[in-house]
PDB file of C-alpha atoms in Angstrom:
ATOM      1  CA  UNK L 318     -25.040  19.968   5.891  1.00  0.00           C
ATOM      2  CA  UNK L 319     -23.805  23.554   6.044  1.00  0.00           C
ATOM      3  CA  UNK L 320     -26.701  24.454   8.351  1.00  0.00           C
ATOM      4  CA  UNK L 321     -26.058  21.468  10.630  1.00  0.00           C
ATOM      5  CA  UNK L 322     -22.455  22.625  11.021  1.00  0.00           C
ATOM      6  CA  UNK L 323     -23.575  26.199  11.634  1.00  0.00           C
ATOM      7  CA  UNK L 324     -25.945  25.091  14.389  1.00  0.00           C
ATOM      8  CA  UNK L 325     -23.237  22.869  15.887  1.00  0.00           C
ATOM      9  CA  UNK L 326     -21.025  25.948  16.315  1.00  0.00           C
ATOM     10  CA  UNK L 327     -23.747  28.411  17.311  1.00  0.00           C
ATOM     11  CA  UNK L 328     -24.296  29.687  20.850  1.00  0.00           C
ATOM     12  CA  UNK L 329     -22.635  28.426  23.997  1.00  0.00           C
ATOM     13  CA  UNK L 330     -20.453  25.376  23.475  1.00  0.00           C
ATOM     14  CA  UNK L 331     -19.748  23.389  20.346  1.00  0.00           C
ATOM     15  CA  UNK L 332     -21.402  20.122  19.336  1.00  0.00           C
ATOM     16  CA  UNK L 333     -18.203  18.330  18.355  1.00  0.00           C
ATOM     17  CA  UNK L 334     -19.991  15.001  17.894  1.00  0.00           C
ATOM     18  CA  UNK L 335     -22.267  16.507  15.235  1.00  0.00           C
ATOM     19  CA  UNK L 336     -19.265  17.990  13.403  1.00  0.00           C
ATOM     20  CA  UNK L 337     -17.379  14.708  13.650  1.00  0.00           C
ATOM     21  CA  UNK L 338     -20.135  12.450  12.389  1.00  0.00           C
ATOM     22  CA  UNK L 339     -21.177  14.730   9.550  1.00  0.00           C
ATOM     23  CA  UNK L 340     -17.742  15.443   8.096  1.00  0.00           C
ATOM     24  CA  UNK L 341     -16.498  11.858   8.348  1.00  0.00           C
ATOM     25  CA  UNK L 342     -19.596  10.615   6.509  1.00  0.00           C
ATOM     26  CA  UNK L 343     -18.916  12.878   3.503  1.00  0.00           C
ATOM     27  CA  UNK L 344     -16.307  12.550   0.766  1.00  0.00           C
ATOM     28  CA  UNK L 345     -13.614  15.160   0.282  1.00  0.00           C
ATOM     29  CA  UNK L 346     -15.416  16.490  -2.804  1.00  0.00           C
ATOM     30  CA  UNK L 347     -18.635  16.808  -0.811  1.00  0.00           C
ATOM     31  CA  UNK L 348     -16.797  18.681   1.941  1.00  0.00           C
ATOM     32  CA  UNK L 349     -15.626  21.237  -0.609  1.00  0.00           C
ATOM     33  CA  UNK L 350     -19.272  21.713  -1.693  1.00  0.00           C
ATOM     34  CA  UNK L 351     -20.316  22.138   1.942  1.00  0.00           C
ATOM     35  CA  UNK L 352     -17.551  24.727   2.373  1.00  0.00           C
ATOM     36  CA  UNK L 353     -18.902  26.696  -0.612  1.00  0.00           C
ATOM     37  CA  UNK L 354     -22.510  26.429   0.602  1.00  0.00           C
ATOM     38  CA  UNK L 355     -21.507  27.619   4.088  1.00  0.00           C
ATOM     39  CA  UNK L 356     -19.741  30.682   2.731  1.00  0.00           C
ATOM     40  CA  UNK L 357     -22.708  31.537   0.511  1.00  0.00           C
ATOM     41  CA  UNK L 358     -25.161  31.209   3.392  1.00  0.00           C
ATOM     42  CA  UNK L 359     -23.132  32.827   6.179  1.00  0.00           C
ATOM     43  CA  UNK L 360     -20.539  34.978   4.428  1.00  0.00           C
ATOM     44  CA  UNK L 361     -17.538  33.440   6.128  1.00  0.00           C
ATOM     45  CA  UNK L 362     -15.064  30.628   5.623  1.00  0.00           C
ATOM     46  CA  UNK L 363     -16.108  27.284   7.124  1.00  0.00           C
ATOM     47  CA  UNK L 364     -12.573  26.178   7.962  1.00  0.00           C
ATOM     48  CA  UNK L 365     -11.899  29.432   9.830  1.00  0.00           C
ATOM     49  CA  UNK L 366     -15.167  28.995  11.739  1.00  0.00           C
ATOM     50  CA  UNK L 367     -14.256  25.418  12.671  1.00  0.00           C
ATOM     51  CA  UNK L 368     -10.787  26.470  13.815  1.00  0.00           C
ATOM     52  CA  UNK L 369     -12.267  29.147  16.073  1.00  0.00           C
ATOM     53  CA  UNK L 370     -14.484  26.569  17.789  1.00  0.00           C
ATOM     54  CA  UNK L 371     -12.154  23.582  18.039  1.00  0.00           C
ATOM     55  CA  UNK L 372      -8.707  22.970  19.434  1.00  0.00           C
ATOM     56  CA  UNK L 373      -5.795  20.551  19.723  1.00  0.00           C
ATOM     57  CA  UNK L 374      -5.507  17.382  17.697  1.00  0.00           C
ATOM     58  CA  UNK L 375      -9.215  17.343  16.925  1.00  0.00           C
ATOM     59  CA  UNK L 376      -8.941  20.743  15.246  1.00  0.00           C
ATOM     60  CA  UNK L 377      -5.912  19.588  13.252  1.00  0.00           C
ATOM     61  CA  UNK L 378      -7.769  16.506  12.038  1.00  0.00           C
ATOM     62  CA  UNK L 379     -10.896  18.404  11.051  1.00  0.00           C
ATOM     63  CA  UNK L 380      -8.833  20.987   9.124  1.00  0.00           C
ATOM     64  CA  UNK L 381      -6.965  18.150   7.379  1.00  0.00           C
ATOM     65  CA  UNK L 382     -10.263  16.565   6.332  1.00  0.00           C
ATOM     66  CA  UNK L 383     -11.513  19.876   4.964  1.00  0.00           C
ATOM     67  CA  UNK L 384      -8.421  20.276   2.766  1.00  0.00           C
ATOM     68  CA  UNK L 385      -8.581  19.034  -0.863  1.00  0.00           C
ATOM     69  CA  UNK L 386      -6.475  15.863  -1.099  1.00  0.00           C
ATOM     70  CA  UNK L 387      -3.814  17.171  -3.507  1.00  0.00           C
ATOM     71  CA  UNK L 388      -3.453  20.403  -1.522  1.00  0.00           C
ATOM     72  CA  UNK L 389      -3.161  18.325   1.647  1.00  0.00           C
ATOM     73  CA  UNK L 390      -0.183  16.429   0.221  1.00  0.00           C
ATOM     74  CA  UNK L 391       1.391  19.639  -1.089  1.00  0.00           C
ATOM     75  CA  UNK L 392       0.965  21.289   2.319  1.00  0.00           C
ATOM     76  CA  UNK L 393       2.497  18.316   4.109  1.00  0.00           C
ATOM     77  CA  UNK L 394       5.531  18.517   1.820  1.00  0.00           C
ATOM     78  CA  UNK L 395       5.821  22.293   2.270  1.00  0.00           C
ATOM     79  CA  UNK L 396       5.641  21.984   6.058  1.00  0.00           C
ATOM     80  CA  UNK L 397       8.214  19.178   5.974  1.00  0.00           C
ATOM     81  CA  UNK L 398      10.654  21.417   4.105  1.00  0.00           C
ATOM     82  CA  UNK L 399      10.151  24.814   5.705  1.00  0.00           C
ATOM     83  CA  UNK L 400      12.029  26.096   8.721  1.00  0.00           C
ATOM     84  CA  UNK L 401      14.972  24.490  10.480  1.00  0.00           C
ATOM     85  CA  UNK L 402      15.361  20.785   9.782  1.00  0.00           C
ATOM     86  CA  UNK L 403      13.505  18.519   7.384  1.00  0.00           C
ATOM     87  CA  UNK L 404      10.760  15.997   8.160  1.00  0.00           C
ATOM     88  CA  UNK L 405      12.308  13.293   6.015  1.00  0.00           C
ATOM     89  CA  UNK L 406       9.734  10.642   6.874  1.00  0.00           C
ATOM     90  CA  UNK L 407       7.011  12.812   5.284  1.00  0.00           C
ATOM     91  CA  UNK L 408       9.035  13.300   2.078  1.00  0.00           C
ATOM     92  CA  UNK L 409       9.757   9.574   1.918  1.00  0.00           C
ATOM     93  CA  UNK L 410       6.178   8.483   2.635  1.00  0.00           C
ATOM     94  CA  UNK L 411       4.546  10.741   0.039  1.00  0.00           C
ATOM     95  CA  UNK L 412       7.056  10.503  -2.800  1.00  0.00           C
ATOM     96  CA  UNK L 413       7.428   6.723  -2.505  1.00  0.00           C
ATOM     97  CA  UNK L 414       3.691   5.966  -2.362  1.00  0.00           C
ATOM     98  CA  UNK L 415       1.960   8.380  -4.732  1.00  0.00           C
ATOM     99  CA  UNK L 416       1.352   7.615  -8.421  1.00  0.00           C
ATOM    100  CA  UNK L 417       3.076   9.555 -11.176  1.00  0.00           C
ATOM    101  CA  UNK L 418      -0.146  11.396 -11.936  1.00  0.00           C
ATOM    102  CA  UNK L 419      -0.658  12.307  -8.283  1.00  0.00           C
ATOM    103  CA  UNK L 420       2.900  13.638  -8.007  1.00  0.00           C
ATOM    104  CA  UNK L 421       2.351  15.700 -11.146  1.00  0.00           C
ATOM    105  CA  UNK L 422      -0.742  17.304  -9.581  1.00  0.00           C
ATOM    106  CA  UNK L 423       0.989  17.813  -6.232  1.00  0.00           C
ATOM    107  CA  UNK L 424       3.851  19.625  -7.986  1.00  0.00           C
ATOM    108  CA  UNK L 425       1.399  21.958  -9.755  1.00  0.00           C
ATOM    109  CA  UNK L 426      -0.541  22.772  -6.588  1.00  0.00           C
ATOM    110  CA  UNK L 427       2.672  23.240  -4.602  1.00  0.00           C
ATOM    111  CA  UNK L 428       3.854  25.925  -7.021  1.00  0.00           C
ATOM    112  CA  UNK L 429       0.447  27.624  -7.074  1.00  0.00           C
ATOM    113  CA  UNK L 430       0.001  27.682  -3.294  1.00  0.00           C
ATOM    114  CA  UNK L 431       3.540  28.292  -2.079  1.00  0.00           C
ATOM    115  CA  UNK L 432       5.138  30.145  -4.998  1.00  0.00           C
ATOM    116  CA  UNK L 433       8.117  27.859  -5.384  1.00  0.00           C
ATOM    117  CA  UNK L 434       9.139  24.694  -7.172  1.00  0.00           C
ATOM    118  CA  UNK L 435       8.911  21.516  -5.124  1.00  0.00           C
ATOM    119  CA  UNK L 436      12.056  20.095  -6.724  1.00  0.00           C
ATOM    120  CA  UNK L 437      14.056  23.233  -5.923  1.00  0.00           C
ATOM    121  CA  UNK L 438      12.875  23.218  -2.307  1.00  0.00           C
ATOM    122  CA  UNK L 439      13.751  19.540  -1.917  1.00  0.00           C
ATOM    123  CA  UNK L 440      17.220  20.155  -3.364  1.00  0.00           C
ATOM    124  CA  UNK L 441      17.683  23.021  -0.919  1.00  0.00           C
ATOM    125  CA  UNK L 442      16.972  20.788   2.090  1.00  0.00           C
ATOM    126  CA  UNK L 443      18.558  17.455   1.093  1.00  0.00           C
ATOM    127  CA  UNK L 444      21.807  16.208  -0.391  1.00  0.00           C
ATOM    128  CA  UNK L 445      23.682  13.311  -1.954  1.00  0.00           C
ATOM    129  CA  UNK L 446      22.107  10.134  -3.285  1.00  0.00           C
ATOM    130  CA  UNK L 447      19.066  10.662  -1.068  1.00  0.00           C
ATOM    131  CA  UNK L 448      18.371  13.952  -2.825  1.00  0.00           C
ATOM    132  CA  UNK L 449      19.001  12.353  -6.209  1.00  0.00           C
ATOM    133  CA  UNK L 450      16.407   9.634  -5.649  1.00  0.00           C
ATOM    134  CA  UNK L 451      13.816  12.107  -4.335  1.00  0.00           C
ATOM    135  CA  UNK L 452      14.236  14.185  -7.497  1.00  0.00           C
ATOM    136  CA  UNK L 453      13.924  11.090  -9.701  1.00  0.00           C
ATOM    137  CA  UNK L 454      10.678  10.161  -7.922  1.00  0.00           C
ATOM    138  CA  UNK L 455       9.307  13.618  -8.748  1.00  0.00           C
ATOM    139  CA  UNK L 456       9.588  12.772 -12.447  1.00  0.00           C
ATOM    140  CA  UNK L 457       6.481  11.086 -13.814  1.00  0.00           C
ATOM    141  CA  UNK L 458       7.748   8.568 -16.364  1.00  0.00           C
ATOM    142  CA  UNK L 459       8.359   5.003 -15.203  1.00  0.00           C
ATOM    143  CA  UNK L 460      10.037   2.618 -17.630  1.00  0.00           C
ATOM    144  CA  UNK L 461      10.856  -1.081 -17.815  1.00  0.00           C
ATOM    145  CA  UNK L 462      14.402  -1.104 -19.175  1.00  0.00           C
ATOM    146  CA  UNK L 463      17.421  -2.379 -17.243  1.00  0.00           C
ATOM    147  CA  UNK L 464      18.812  -5.736 -16.209  1.00  0.00           C
ATOM    148  CA  UNK L 465      18.296  -7.485 -12.887  1.00  0.00           C
ATOM    149  CA  UNK L 466      21.989  -8.332 -12.838  1.00  0.00           C
ATOM    150  CA  UNK L 467      22.751  -4.587 -12.802  1.00  0.00           C
ATOM    151  CA  UNK L 468      21.066  -4.321  -9.416  1.00  0.00           C
ATOM    152  CA  UNK L 469      22.986  -7.313  -8.054  1.00  0.00           C
ATOM    153  CA  UNK L 470      26.275  -5.988  -9.418  1.00  0.00           C
ATOM    154  CA  UNK L 471      25.557  -2.604  -7.821  1.00  0.00           C
ATOM    155  CA  UNK L 472      25.164  -4.121  -4.361  1.00  0.00           C
ATOM    156  CA  UNK L 473      26.099  -7.546  -3.074  1.00  0.00           C
ATOM    157  CA  UNK L 474      28.010  -8.443  -6.239  1.00  0.00           C
ATOM    158  CA  UNK L 475      30.789  -5.929  -5.626  1.00  0.00           C
ATOM    159  CA  UNK L 476      32.993  -4.521  -2.904  1.00  0.00           C
ATOM    160  CA  UNK L 477      31.298  -1.285  -1.936  1.00  0.00           C
ATOM    161  CA  UNK L 478      27.904  -0.178  -3.231  1.00  0.00           C
ATOM    162  CA  UNK L 479      27.092   1.555  -6.500  1.00  0.00           C
ATOM    163  CA  UNK L 480      24.308   3.766  -5.116  1.00  0.00           C
ATOM    164  CA  UNK L 481      23.850   5.397  -8.527  1.00  0.00           C
ATOM    165  CA  UNK L 482      22.742   2.089 -10.031  1.00  0.00           C
ATOM    166  CA  UNK L 483      20.363   1.327  -7.160  1.00  0.00           C
ATOM    167  CA  UNK L 484      18.837   4.780  -7.507  1.00  0.00           C
ATOM    168  CA  UNK L 485      18.520   4.639 -11.285  1.00  0.00           C
ATOM    169  CA  UNK L 486      16.757   1.275 -11.289  1.00  0.00           C
ATOM    170  CA  UNK L 487      14.516   1.700  -8.233  1.00  0.00           C
ATOM    171  CA  UNK L 488      13.578   5.288  -9.103  1.00  0.00           C
ATOM    172  CA  UNK L 489      12.785   4.798 -12.785  1.00  0.00           C
ATOM    173  CA  UNK L 490      10.903   1.507 -13.006  1.00  0.00           C
ATOM    174  CA  UNK L 491       7.198   0.780 -12.684  1.00  0.00           C
ATOM    175  CA  UNK L 492       5.943  -1.149  -9.657  1.00  0.00           C
ATOM    176  CA  UNK L 493       4.992  -4.108 -11.874  1.00  0.00           C
ATOM    177  CA  UNK L 494       8.446  -4.240 -13.412  1.00  0.00           C
ATOM    178  CA  UNK L 495      10.171  -3.868 -10.045  1.00  0.00           C
ATOM    179  CA  UNK L 496       8.224  -6.841  -8.699  1.00  0.00           C
ATOM    180  CA  UNK L 497       9.694  -9.016 -11.456  1.00  0.00           C
ATOM    181  CA  UNK L 498      13.153  -7.535 -10.883  1.00  0.00           C
ATOM    182  CA  UNK L 499      13.032  -8.303  -7.139  1.00  0.00           C
ATOM    183  CA  UNK L 500      11.970 -11.921  -7.762  1.00  0.00           C
ATOM    184  CA  UNK L 501      14.812 -12.395 -10.256  1.00  0.00           C
ATOM    185  CA  UNK L 502      17.225 -10.624  -7.896  1.00  0.00           C
ATOM    186  CA  UNK L 503      16.514 -13.170  -5.188  1.00  0.00           C
ATOM    187  CA  UNK L 504      17.289 -16.027  -7.588  1.00  0.00           C
ATOM    188  CA  UNK L 505      20.617 -14.470  -8.573  1.00  0.00           C
ATOM    189  CA  UNK L 506      21.774 -13.287  -5.140  1.00  0.00           C
ATOM    190  CA  UNK L 507      19.946 -15.609  -2.761  1.00  0.00           C
ATOM    191  CA  UNK L 508      18.836 -12.526  -0.788  1.00  0.00           C
ATOM    192  CA  UNK L 509      15.724 -10.371  -0.616  1.00  0.00           C
ATOM    193  CA  UNK L 510      16.288  -6.898  -2.036  1.00  0.00           C
ATOM    194  CA  UNK L 511      15.261  -5.357   1.318  1.00  0.00           C
ATOM    195  CA  UNK L 512      17.999  -7.276   3.151  1.00  0.00           C
ATOM    196  CA  UNK L 513      20.546  -6.156   0.567  1.00  0.00           C
ATOM    197  CA  UNK L 514      19.487  -2.507   0.932  1.00  0.00           C
ATOM    198  CA  UNK L 515      19.807  -2.712   4.719  1.00  0.00           C
ATOM    199  CA  UNK L 516      23.260  -4.202   4.349  1.00  0.00           C
ATOM    200  CA  UNK L 517      24.516  -1.827   1.684  1.00  0.00           C
ATOM    201  CA  UNK L 518      23.003   1.583   2.555  1.00  0.00           C
ATOM    202  CA  UNK L 519      22.246   3.686   5.636  1.00  0.00           C
ATOM    203  CA  UNK L 520      20.219   6.674   6.861  1.00  0.00           C
ATOM    204  CA  UNK L 521      17.627   8.490   4.766  1.00  0.00           C
ATOM    205  CA  UNK L 522      18.756   6.799   1.544  1.00  0.00           C
ATOM    206  CA  UNK L 523      18.187   3.381   3.108  1.00  0.00           C
ATOM    207  CA  UNK L 524      14.746   4.433   4.383  1.00  0.00           C
ATOM    208  CA  UNK L 525      13.738   5.848   0.998  1.00  0.00           C
ATOM    209  CA  UNK L 526      14.946   2.805  -0.958  1.00  0.00           C
ATOM    210  CA  UNK L 527      13.086   0.491   1.432  1.00  0.00           C
ATOM    211  CA  UNK L 528       9.915   2.589   1.072  1.00  0.00           C
ATOM    212  CA  UNK L 529      10.121   2.384  -2.729  1.00  0.00           C
ATOM    213  CA  UNK L 530      10.592  -1.395  -2.554  1.00  0.00           C
ATOM    214  CA  UNK L 531       7.717  -1.863  -0.103  1.00  0.00           C
ATOM    215  CA  UNK L 532       5.358   0.312  -2.133  1.00  0.00           C
ATOM    216  CA  UNK L 533       6.265  -1.588  -5.300  1.00  0.00           C
ATOM    217  CA  UNK L 534       5.228  -4.766  -3.492  1.00  0.00           C
ATOM    218  CA  UNK L 535       2.107  -3.553  -1.688  1.00  0.00           C
ATOM    219  CA  UNK L 536       1.139   0.003  -0.823  1.00  0.00           C
ATOM    220  CA  UNK L 537      -1.506  -1.183   1.709  1.00  0.00           C
ATOM    221  CA  UNK L 538       1.161  -3.302   3.460  1.00  0.00           C
ATOM    222  CA  UNK L 539       3.475  -0.267   3.524  1.00  0.00           C
ATOM    223  CA  UNK L 540       0.854   1.897   5.221  1.00  0.00           C
ATOM    224  CA  UNK L 541      -0.238  -0.880   7.583  1.00  0.00           C
ATOM    225  CA  UNK L 542       3.370  -1.062   8.824  1.00  0.00           C
ATOM    226  CA  UNK L 543       3.587   2.731   9.128  1.00  0.00           C
ATOM    227  CA  UNK L 544       0.366   2.796  11.177  1.00  0.00           C
ATOM    228  CA  UNK L 545       1.519  -0.037  13.417  1.00  0.00           C
ATOM    229  CA  UNK L 546       4.821   1.715  14.150  1.00  0.00           C
ATOM    230  CA  UNK L 547       3.027   5.016  14.793  1.00  0.00           C
ATOM    231  CA  UNK L 548       1.168   3.335  17.647  1.00  0.00           C
ATOM    232  CA  UNK L 549       4.083   1.325  18.988  1.00  0.00           C
ATOM    233  CA  UNK L 550       6.577   4.089  19.786  1.00  0.00           C
ATOM    234  CA  UNK L 551       6.868   5.691  23.215  1.00  0.00           C
ATOM    235  CA  UNK L 552       3.627   7.598  22.972  1.00  0.00           C
ATOM    236  CA  UNK L 553       1.531   7.647  19.817  1.00  0.00           C
ATOM    237  CA  UNK L 554       2.975   9.375  16.754  1.00  0.00           C
ATOM    238  CA  UNK L 555      -0.155  11.473  16.261  1.00  0.00           C
ATOM    239  CA  UNK L 556       1.114  13.249  13.136  1.00  0.00           C
ATOM    240  CA  UNK L 557       1.761  10.005  11.257  1.00  0.00           C
ATOM    241  CA  UNK L 558      -1.515   8.442  12.403  1.00  0.00           C
ATOM    242  CA  UNK L 559      -3.447  11.525  11.324  1.00  0.00           C
ATOM    243  CA  UNK L 560      -1.627  11.890   8.009  1.00  0.00           C
ATOM    244  CA  UNK L 561      -2.234   8.312   6.908  1.00  0.00           C
ATOM    245  CA  UNK L 562      -5.831   8.061   8.122  1.00  0.00           C
ATOM    246  CA  UNK L 563      -6.783  11.263   6.303  1.00  0.00           C
ATOM    247  CA  UNK L 564      -4.790  10.790   3.095  1.00  0.00           C
ATOM    248  CA  UNK L 565      -5.766   7.132   2.548  1.00  0.00           C
ATOM    249  CA  UNK L 566      -9.375   7.241   3.816  1.00  0.00           C
ATOM    250  CA  UNK L 567     -10.804   7.461   0.290  1.00  0.00           C
ATOM    251  CA  UNK L 568      -7.996   5.633  -1.507  1.00  0.00           C
ATOM    252  CA  UNK L 569      -7.276   2.205  -0.026  1.00  0.00           C
ATOM    253  CA  UNK L 570      -8.268   2.197   3.649  1.00  0.00           C
ATOM    254  CA  UNK L 571     -10.156  -1.093   3.324  1.00  0.00           C
ATOM    255  CA  UNK L 572      -7.048  -2.712   1.836  1.00  0.00           C
ATOM    256  CA  UNK L 573      -4.871  -1.200   4.587  1.00  0.00           C
ATOM    257  CA  UNK L 574      -7.241  -2.627   7.215  1.00  0.00           C
ATOM    258  CA  UNK L 575      -6.926  -6.040   5.565  1.00  0.00           C
ATOM    259  CA  UNK L 576      -3.137  -5.786   5.464  1.00  0.00           C
ATOM    260  CA  UNK L 577      -2.998  -4.716   9.110  1.00  0.00           C
ATOM    261  CA  UNK L 578      -5.087  -7.718  10.174  1.00  0.00           C
ATOM    262  CA  UNK L 579      -3.027 -10.092   7.992  1.00  0.00           C
ATOM    263  CA  UNK L 580       0.356  -8.858   9.222  1.00  0.00           C
ATOM    264  CA  UNK L 581      -0.359  -8.163  12.898  1.00  0.00           C
ATOM    265  CA  UNK L 582      -3.310 -10.441  13.634  1.00  0.00           C
ATOM    266  CA  UNK L 583      -5.451  -7.661  15.046  1.00  0.00           C
ATOM    267  CA  UNK L 584      -7.980  -5.124  13.854  1.00  0.00           C
ATOM    268  CA  UNK L 585      -6.710  -1.646  12.998  1.00  0.00           C
ATOM    269  CA  UNK L 586      -9.989  -0.217  14.292  1.00  0.00           C
ATOM    270  CA  UNK L 587      -9.690  -1.882  17.709  1.00  0.00           C
ATOM    271  CA  UNK L 588      -5.960  -1.090  17.917  1.00  0.00           C
ATOM    272  CA  UNK L 589      -6.681   2.622  17.552  1.00  0.00           C
ATOM    273  CA  UNK L 590      -9.490   2.449  20.114  1.00  0.00           C
ATOM    274  CA  UNK L 591      -7.413   0.564  22.688  1.00  0.00           C
ATOM    275  CA  UNK L 592      -4.213   2.577  22.329  1.00  0.00           C
ATOM    276  CA  UNK L 593      -5.812   6.014  22.253  1.00  0.00           C
ATOM    277  CA  UNK L 594      -7.386   5.775  25.687  1.00  0.00           C
ATOM    278  CA  UNK L 595      -9.176   7.391  27.400  1.00  0.00           C
ATOM    279  CA  UNK L 596     -11.837   7.712  24.654  1.00  0.00           C
ATOM    280  CA  UNK L 597     -11.853  11.213  23.214  1.00  0.00           C
ATOM    281  CA  UNK L 598     -12.588  12.934  19.941  1.00  0.00           C
ATOM    282  CA  UNK L 599      -9.097  12.189  18.627  1.00  0.00           C
ATOM    283  CA  UNK L 600      -9.694   8.486  19.279  1.00  0.00           C
ATOM    284  CA  UNK L 601     -13.184   8.456  17.800  1.00  0.00           C
ATOM    285  CA  UNK L 602     -12.258  10.505  14.768  1.00  0.00           C
ATOM    286  CA  UNK L 603      -9.896   8.074  13.034  1.00  0.00           C
ATOM    287  CA  UNK L 604     -12.312   5.235  13.757  1.00  0.00           C
ATOM    288  CA  UNK L 605     -15.104   7.225  12.128  1.00  0.00           C
ATOM    289  CA  UNK L 606     -13.065   7.252   8.915  1.00  0.00           C
ATOM    290  CA  UNK L 607     -13.598   3.514   8.599  1.00  0.00           C
TER     291      UNK L 607
END
């Protein structure tokens, strides 16, 4: 594999099709082995070599695929926090959807690679109840204590919203427990929890609470919706499309495809092909991940 990539980048021009088909047919672990074999054989870094030969979105996608999955998440979070402004949708997507064990590993790698604590960096870029819930989601333990009535009393059952109670319950309970809480909540209040959140909160806190609720119900459904919206805005949201296709390709992409078909009545594969016209490497690349 290392030699095929070397030949694809050797001489005049670059065989992008060969690079595309080889790397998308290997797992992330196998790509790391190829990277090591390439360096041993040719004395240089494979990712650097690929970057020198490629460009644009295709380069970004190939580099993302060559990055170990935990480091990829850590890098996304670091990039979302650095510089002026914060990419809140990246913080929300990752922290709401990853398991406790994954978040634990991301936190370790973040500190190793970027020399700072993820929690401290998040606190430096966010504020209020939104910040509080993000920090809670960084903690690994998920319990089952708490009463469904507490959630109702914190929202529709009172004048004004007790955001603290919403945050404590939604941030500290397991997905299985939250599913039972949401079903009981509907019986008590007559409303879906998502409708109550939309009516009682706003901005980034609302978006984060909704993401937590959706992921507790179905992570594939959550990502199917994110993908659909990324291809339905004015122009494709390439960053979101790339991020989800790469990060979920070896996790639950088959389930996401099923959710996409169930919810929207069309194939995710064909949607990407049709919307990213004319055909180009960026169009073919996500489809190759299927």
